[in-house]
PDB file of C-alpha atoms in Angstrom:
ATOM      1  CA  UNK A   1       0.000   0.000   0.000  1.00  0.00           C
ATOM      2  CA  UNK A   2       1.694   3.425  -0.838  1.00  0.00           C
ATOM      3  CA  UNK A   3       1.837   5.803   2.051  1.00  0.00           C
ATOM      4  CA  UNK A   4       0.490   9.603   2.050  1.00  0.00           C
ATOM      5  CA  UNK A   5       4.738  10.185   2.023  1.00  0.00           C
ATOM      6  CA  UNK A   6       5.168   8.177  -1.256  1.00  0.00           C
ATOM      7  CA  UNK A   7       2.234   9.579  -3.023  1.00  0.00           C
ATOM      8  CA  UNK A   8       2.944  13.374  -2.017  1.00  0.00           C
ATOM      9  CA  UNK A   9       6.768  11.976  -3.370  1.00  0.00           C
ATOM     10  CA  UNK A  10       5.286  11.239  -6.703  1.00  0.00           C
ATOM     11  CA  UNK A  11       2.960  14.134  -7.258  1.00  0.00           C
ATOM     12  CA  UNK A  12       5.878  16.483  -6.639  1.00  0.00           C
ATOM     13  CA  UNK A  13       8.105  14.000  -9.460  1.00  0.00           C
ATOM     14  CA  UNK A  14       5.193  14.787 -11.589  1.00  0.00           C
ATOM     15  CA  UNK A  15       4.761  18.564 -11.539  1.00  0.00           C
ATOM     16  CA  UNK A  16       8.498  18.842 -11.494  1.00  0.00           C
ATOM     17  CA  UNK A  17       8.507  17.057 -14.689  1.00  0.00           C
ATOM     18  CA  UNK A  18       5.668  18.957 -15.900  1.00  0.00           C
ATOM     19  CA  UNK A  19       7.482  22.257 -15.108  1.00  0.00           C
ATOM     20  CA  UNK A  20      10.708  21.072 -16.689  1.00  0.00           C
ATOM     21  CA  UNK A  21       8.893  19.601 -20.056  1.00  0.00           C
ATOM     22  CA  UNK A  22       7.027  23.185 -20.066  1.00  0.00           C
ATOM     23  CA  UNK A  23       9.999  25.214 -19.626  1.00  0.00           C
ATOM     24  CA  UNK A  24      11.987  22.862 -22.360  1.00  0.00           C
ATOM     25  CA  UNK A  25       8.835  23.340 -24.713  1.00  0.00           C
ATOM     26  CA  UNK A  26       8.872  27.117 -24.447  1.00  0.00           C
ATOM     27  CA  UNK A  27      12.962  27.325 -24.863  1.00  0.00           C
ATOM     28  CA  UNK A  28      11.968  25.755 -28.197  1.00  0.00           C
ATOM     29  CA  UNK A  29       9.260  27.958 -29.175  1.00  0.00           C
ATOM     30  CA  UNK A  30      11.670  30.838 -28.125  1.00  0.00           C
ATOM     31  CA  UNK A  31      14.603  29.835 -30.838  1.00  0.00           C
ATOM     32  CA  UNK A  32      11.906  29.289 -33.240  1.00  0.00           C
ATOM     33  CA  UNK A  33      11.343  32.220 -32.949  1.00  0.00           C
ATOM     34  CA  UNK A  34      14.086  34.167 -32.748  1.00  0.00           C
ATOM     35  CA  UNK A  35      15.037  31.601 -36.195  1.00  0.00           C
ATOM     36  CA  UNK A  36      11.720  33.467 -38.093  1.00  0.00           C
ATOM     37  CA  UNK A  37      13.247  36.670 -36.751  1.00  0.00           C
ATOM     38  CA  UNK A  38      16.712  36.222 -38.464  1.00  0.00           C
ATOM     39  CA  UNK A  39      15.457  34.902 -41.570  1.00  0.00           C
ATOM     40  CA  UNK A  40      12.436  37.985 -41.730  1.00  0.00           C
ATOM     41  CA  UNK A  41      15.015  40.256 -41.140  1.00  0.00           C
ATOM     42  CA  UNK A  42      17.500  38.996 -43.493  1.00  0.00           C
ATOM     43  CA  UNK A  43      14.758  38.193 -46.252  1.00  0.00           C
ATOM     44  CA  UNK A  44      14.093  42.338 -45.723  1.00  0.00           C
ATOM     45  CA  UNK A  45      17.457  42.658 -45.949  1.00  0.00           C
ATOM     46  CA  UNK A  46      17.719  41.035 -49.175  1.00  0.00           C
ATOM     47  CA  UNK A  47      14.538  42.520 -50.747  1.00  0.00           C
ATOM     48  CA  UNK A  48      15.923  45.855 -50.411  1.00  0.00           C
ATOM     49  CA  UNK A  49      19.332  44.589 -51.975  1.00  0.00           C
ATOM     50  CA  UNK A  50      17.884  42.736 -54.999  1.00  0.00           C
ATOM     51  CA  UNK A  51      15.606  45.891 -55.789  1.00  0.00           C
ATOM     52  CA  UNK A  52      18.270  48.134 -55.969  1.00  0.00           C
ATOM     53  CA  UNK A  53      20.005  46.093 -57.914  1.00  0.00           C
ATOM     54  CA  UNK A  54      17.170  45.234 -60.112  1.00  0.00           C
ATOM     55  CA  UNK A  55      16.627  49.076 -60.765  1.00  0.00           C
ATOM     56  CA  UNK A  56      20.112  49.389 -61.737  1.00  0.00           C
ATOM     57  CA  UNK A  57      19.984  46.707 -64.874  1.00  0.00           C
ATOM     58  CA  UNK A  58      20.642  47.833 -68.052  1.00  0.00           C
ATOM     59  CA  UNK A  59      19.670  45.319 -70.782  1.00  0.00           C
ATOM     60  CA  UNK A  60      17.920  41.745 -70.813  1.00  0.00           C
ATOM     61  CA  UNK A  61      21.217  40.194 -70.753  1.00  0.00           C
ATOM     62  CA  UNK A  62      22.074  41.802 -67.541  1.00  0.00           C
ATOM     63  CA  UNK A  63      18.222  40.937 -66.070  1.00  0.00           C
ATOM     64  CA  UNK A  64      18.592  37.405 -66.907  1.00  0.00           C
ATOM     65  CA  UNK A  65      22.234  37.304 -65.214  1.00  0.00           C
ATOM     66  CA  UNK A  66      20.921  38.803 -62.139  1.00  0.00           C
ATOM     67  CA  UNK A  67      18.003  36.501 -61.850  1.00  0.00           C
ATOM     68  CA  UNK A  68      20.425  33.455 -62.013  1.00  0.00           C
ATOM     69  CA  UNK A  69      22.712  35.187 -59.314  1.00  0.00           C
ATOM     70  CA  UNK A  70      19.690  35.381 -57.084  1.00  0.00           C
ATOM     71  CA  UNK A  71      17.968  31.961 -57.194  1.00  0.00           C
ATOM     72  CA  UNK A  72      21.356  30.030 -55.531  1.00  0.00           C
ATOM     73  CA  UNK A  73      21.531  31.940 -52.567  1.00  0.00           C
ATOM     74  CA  UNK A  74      17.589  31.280 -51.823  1.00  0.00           C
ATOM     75  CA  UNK A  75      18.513  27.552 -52.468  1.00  0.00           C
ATOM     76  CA  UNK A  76      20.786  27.510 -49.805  1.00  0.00           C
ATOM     77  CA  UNK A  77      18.620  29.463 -47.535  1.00  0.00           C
ATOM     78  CA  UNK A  78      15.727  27.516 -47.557  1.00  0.00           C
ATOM     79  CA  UNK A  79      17.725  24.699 -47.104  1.00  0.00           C
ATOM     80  CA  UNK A  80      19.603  25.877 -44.159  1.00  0.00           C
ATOM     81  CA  UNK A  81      16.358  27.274 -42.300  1.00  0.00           C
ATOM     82  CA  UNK A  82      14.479  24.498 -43.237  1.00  0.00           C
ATOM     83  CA  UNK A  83      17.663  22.283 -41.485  1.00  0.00           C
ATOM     84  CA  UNK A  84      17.589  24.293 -38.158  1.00  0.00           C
ATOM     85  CA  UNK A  85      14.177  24.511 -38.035  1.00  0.00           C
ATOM     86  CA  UNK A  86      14.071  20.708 -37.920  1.00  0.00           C
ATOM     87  CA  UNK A  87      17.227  20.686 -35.514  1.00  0.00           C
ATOM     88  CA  UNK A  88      15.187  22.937 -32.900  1.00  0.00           C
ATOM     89  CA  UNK A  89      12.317  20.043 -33.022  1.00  0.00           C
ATOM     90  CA  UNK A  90      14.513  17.336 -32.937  1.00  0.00           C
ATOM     91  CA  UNK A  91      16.211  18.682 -29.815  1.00  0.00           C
ATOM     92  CA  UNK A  92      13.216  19.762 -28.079  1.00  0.00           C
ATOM     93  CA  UNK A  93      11.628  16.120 -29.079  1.00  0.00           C
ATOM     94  CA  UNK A  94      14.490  14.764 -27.782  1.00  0.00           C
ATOM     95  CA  UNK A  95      13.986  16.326 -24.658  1.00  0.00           C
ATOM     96  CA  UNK A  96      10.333  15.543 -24.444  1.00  0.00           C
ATOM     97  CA  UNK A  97      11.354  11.451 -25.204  1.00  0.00           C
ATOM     98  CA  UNK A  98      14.367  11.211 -22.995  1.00  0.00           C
ATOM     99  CA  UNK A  99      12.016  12.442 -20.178  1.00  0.00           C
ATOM    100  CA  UNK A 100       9.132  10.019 -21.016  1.00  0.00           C
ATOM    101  CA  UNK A 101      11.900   7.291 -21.137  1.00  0.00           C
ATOM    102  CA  UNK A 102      12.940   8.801 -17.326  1.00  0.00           C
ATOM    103  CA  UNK A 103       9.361   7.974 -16.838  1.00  0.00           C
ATOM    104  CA  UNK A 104       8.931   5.156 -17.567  1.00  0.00           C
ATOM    105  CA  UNK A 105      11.731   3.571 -15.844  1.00  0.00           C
ATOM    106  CA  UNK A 106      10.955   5.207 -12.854  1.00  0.00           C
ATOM    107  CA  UNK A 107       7.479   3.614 -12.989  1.00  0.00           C
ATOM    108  CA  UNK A 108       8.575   0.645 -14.049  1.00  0.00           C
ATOM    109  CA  UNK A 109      11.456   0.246 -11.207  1.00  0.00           C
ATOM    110  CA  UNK A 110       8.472   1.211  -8.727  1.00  0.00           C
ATOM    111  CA  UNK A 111       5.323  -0.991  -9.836  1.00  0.00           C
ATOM    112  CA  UNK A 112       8.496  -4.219  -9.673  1.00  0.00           C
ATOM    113  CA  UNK A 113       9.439  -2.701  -6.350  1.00  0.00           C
ATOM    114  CA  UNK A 114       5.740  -3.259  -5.666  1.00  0.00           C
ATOM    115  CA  UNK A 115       4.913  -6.761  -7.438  1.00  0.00           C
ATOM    116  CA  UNK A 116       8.134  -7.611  -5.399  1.00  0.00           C
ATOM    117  CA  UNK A 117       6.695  -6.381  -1.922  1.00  0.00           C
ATOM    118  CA  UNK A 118       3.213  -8.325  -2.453  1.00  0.00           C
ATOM    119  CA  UNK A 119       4.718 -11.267  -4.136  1.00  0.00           C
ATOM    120  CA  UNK A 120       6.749 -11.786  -0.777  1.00  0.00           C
ATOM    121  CA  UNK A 121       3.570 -11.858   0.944  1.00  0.00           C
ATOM    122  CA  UNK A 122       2.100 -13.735  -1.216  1.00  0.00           C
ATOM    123  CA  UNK A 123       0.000 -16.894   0.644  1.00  0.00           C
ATOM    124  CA  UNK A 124       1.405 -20.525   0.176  1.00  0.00           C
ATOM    125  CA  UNK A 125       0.405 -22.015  -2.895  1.00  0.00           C
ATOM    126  CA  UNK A 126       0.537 -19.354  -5.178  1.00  0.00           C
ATOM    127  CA  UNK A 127       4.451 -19.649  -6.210  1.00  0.00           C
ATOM    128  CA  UNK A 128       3.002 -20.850 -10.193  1.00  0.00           C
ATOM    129  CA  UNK A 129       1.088 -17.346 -10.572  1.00  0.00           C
ATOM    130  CA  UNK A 130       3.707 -14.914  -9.384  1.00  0.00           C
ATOM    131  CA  UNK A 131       6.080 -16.394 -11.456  1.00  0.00           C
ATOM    132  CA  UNK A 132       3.561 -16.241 -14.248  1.00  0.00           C
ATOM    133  CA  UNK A 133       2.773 -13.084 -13.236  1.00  0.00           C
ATOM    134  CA  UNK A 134       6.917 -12.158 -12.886  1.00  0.00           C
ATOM    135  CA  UNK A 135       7.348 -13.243 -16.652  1.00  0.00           C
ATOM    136  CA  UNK A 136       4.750 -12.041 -18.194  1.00  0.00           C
ATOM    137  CA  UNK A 137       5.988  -8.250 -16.337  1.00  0.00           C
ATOM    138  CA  UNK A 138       9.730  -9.119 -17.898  1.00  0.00           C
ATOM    139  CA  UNK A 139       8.533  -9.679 -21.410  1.00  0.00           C
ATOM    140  CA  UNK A 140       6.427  -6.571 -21.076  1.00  0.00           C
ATOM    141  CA  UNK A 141       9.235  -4.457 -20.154  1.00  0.00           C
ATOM    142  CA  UNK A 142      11.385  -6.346 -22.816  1.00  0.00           C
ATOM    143  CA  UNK A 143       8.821  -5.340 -25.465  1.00  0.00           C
ATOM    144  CA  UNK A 144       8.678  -1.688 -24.040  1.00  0.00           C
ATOM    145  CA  UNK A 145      12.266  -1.522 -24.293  1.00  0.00           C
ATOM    146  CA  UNK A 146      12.722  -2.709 -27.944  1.00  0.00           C
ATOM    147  CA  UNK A 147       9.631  -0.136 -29.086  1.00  0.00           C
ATOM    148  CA  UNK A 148      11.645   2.380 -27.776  1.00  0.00           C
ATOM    149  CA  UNK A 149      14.894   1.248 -29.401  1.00  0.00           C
ATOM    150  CA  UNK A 150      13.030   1.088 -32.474  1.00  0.00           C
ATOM    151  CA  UNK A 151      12.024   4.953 -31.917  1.00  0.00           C
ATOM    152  CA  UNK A 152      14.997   6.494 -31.458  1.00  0.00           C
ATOM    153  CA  UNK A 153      16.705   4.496 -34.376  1.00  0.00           C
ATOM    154  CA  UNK A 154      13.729   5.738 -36.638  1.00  0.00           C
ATOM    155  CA  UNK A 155      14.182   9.204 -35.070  1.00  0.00           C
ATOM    156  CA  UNK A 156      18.132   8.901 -35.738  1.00  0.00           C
ATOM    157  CA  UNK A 157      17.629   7.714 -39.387  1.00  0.00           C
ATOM    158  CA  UNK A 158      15.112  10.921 -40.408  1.00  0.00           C
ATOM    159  CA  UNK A 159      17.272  13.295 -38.783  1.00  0.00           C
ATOM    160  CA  UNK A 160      20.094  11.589 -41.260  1.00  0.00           C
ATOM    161  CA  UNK A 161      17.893  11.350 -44.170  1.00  0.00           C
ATOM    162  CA  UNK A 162      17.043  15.448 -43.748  1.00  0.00           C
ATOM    163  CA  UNK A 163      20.462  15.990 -43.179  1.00  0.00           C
ATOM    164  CA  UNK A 164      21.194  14.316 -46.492  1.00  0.00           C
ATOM    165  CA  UNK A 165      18.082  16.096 -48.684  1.00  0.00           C
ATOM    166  CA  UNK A 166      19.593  19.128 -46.748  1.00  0.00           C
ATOM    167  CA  UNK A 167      22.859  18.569 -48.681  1.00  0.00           C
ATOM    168  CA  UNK A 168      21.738  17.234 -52.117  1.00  0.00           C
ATOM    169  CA  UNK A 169      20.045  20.216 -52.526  1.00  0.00           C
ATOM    170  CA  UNK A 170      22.315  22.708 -51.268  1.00  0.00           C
ATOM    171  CA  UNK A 171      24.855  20.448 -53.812  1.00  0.00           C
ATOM    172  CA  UNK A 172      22.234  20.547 -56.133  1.00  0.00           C
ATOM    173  CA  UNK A 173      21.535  24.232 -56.486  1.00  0.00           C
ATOM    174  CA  UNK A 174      25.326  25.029 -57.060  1.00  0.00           C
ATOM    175  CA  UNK A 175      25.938  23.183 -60.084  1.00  0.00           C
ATOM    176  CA  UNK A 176      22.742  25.071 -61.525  1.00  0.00           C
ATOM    177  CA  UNK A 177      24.063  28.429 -61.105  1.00  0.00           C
ATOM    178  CA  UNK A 178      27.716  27.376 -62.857  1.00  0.00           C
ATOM    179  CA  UNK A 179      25.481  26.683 -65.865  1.00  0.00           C
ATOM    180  CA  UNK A 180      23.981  29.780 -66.367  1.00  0.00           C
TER     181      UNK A 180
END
C-alpha cells in the first residue's frame, strides 16, 4: 500500500517534470522564434538589396544574369532554415522522449518494487502465478524496451535522411548556377 509520504513523493516528481517539459517546450518555441526573426530580417534585408540592384539593370542580358545570381543563394537558404528549423524540433523532441523514457523507468522500477513487496507476501500455494505473473511483467518491459529502441533508431535515421536532402540540394543548387 503506498503511504500519504510516497504519493505526495510522486505528485511532486510529476509537476516537477511537468514544469521542466514546459519550460523545455517554451525554450523551443523561443529559438523558433528568434530563427523566423533572423530569416524575416534577413529576407528584408535582401529585398531591399535585390531591388536596388534590379533598378540598376541595363539590358535583358544583364536581367537574366541577375536573376540566375539570385535563385542560388535562396537555395541555400531555404535549405539551411528548413535544417535548423528541424534541428530545434529534434532537440526539443528529444527532450520531451528522454524524459518520457525517465518515466517510464521510474514507474517501471516502482510498480516491480511493488509486485516484489506483495509477491513476498504472497499466501502458500501461489508460487506458479507470481512467477507467471513475474514473466509475463519481464517480457512486457522487454517489449517496451525494444519499441523504444526502435524509436529512437527511426528518429536517428530521419534526422540523417534530412540531413542528407539538406545537402543534395544545397549540392544541387550550385551546379545550376555554374550553368547559367
Amino acid at each position: 500500500m503506498l503511504t500519504a509520504e510516497q504519493i505526495l513523493a510522486a505528485q511532486k516528481a510529476h509537476i516537477e517534470t511537468l514544469f521542466g517539459l514546459t519550460q523545455k517546450a517554451f525554450e523551443g518555441v523561443e529559438r523558433m522564434v528568434d530563427l523566423n526573426l533572423q530569416a524575416t530580417r534577413a529576407t528584408v534585408n535582401e529585398a531591399a538589396s535585390q531591388t536596388q540592384a534590379l533598378l540598376s539593370v541595363k539590358d535583358a542580358q544583364e536581367l537574366l544574369e541577375l536573376q540566375a545570381t539570385l535563385m542560388q543563394p535562396l537555395a541555400e537558404k531555404v535549405s539551411a532554415y528548413s535544417r535548423q528549423l528541424f534541428e530545434i524540433a529534434s532537440d526539443t523532441g528529444a527532450e520531451f522522449t528522454k524524459a518520457g523514457e525517465d518515466q517510464s523507468a521510474d514507474a517501471q522500477h516502482k510498480f516491480m518494487a511493488l509486485f516484489d513487496n506483495v509477491a513476498r507476501n504472497a499466501p502458500a500455494g501461489s508460487e506458479p502465478l507470481v512467477t507467471a505473473m513475474r514473466s509475463a511483467m519481464n517480457a512486457a518491459s522487454g517489449a517496451m524496451d525494444q519499441v523504444q529502441k526502435a524509436v529512437k533508431q527511426a528518429t536517428e535515421m530521419t534526422q540523417a535522411n534530412v540531413h542528407q536532402l539538406a545537402q543534395n540540394a544545397s549540392g544541387s543548387a550550385k551546379p545550376a548556377s555554374k550553368k547559367r
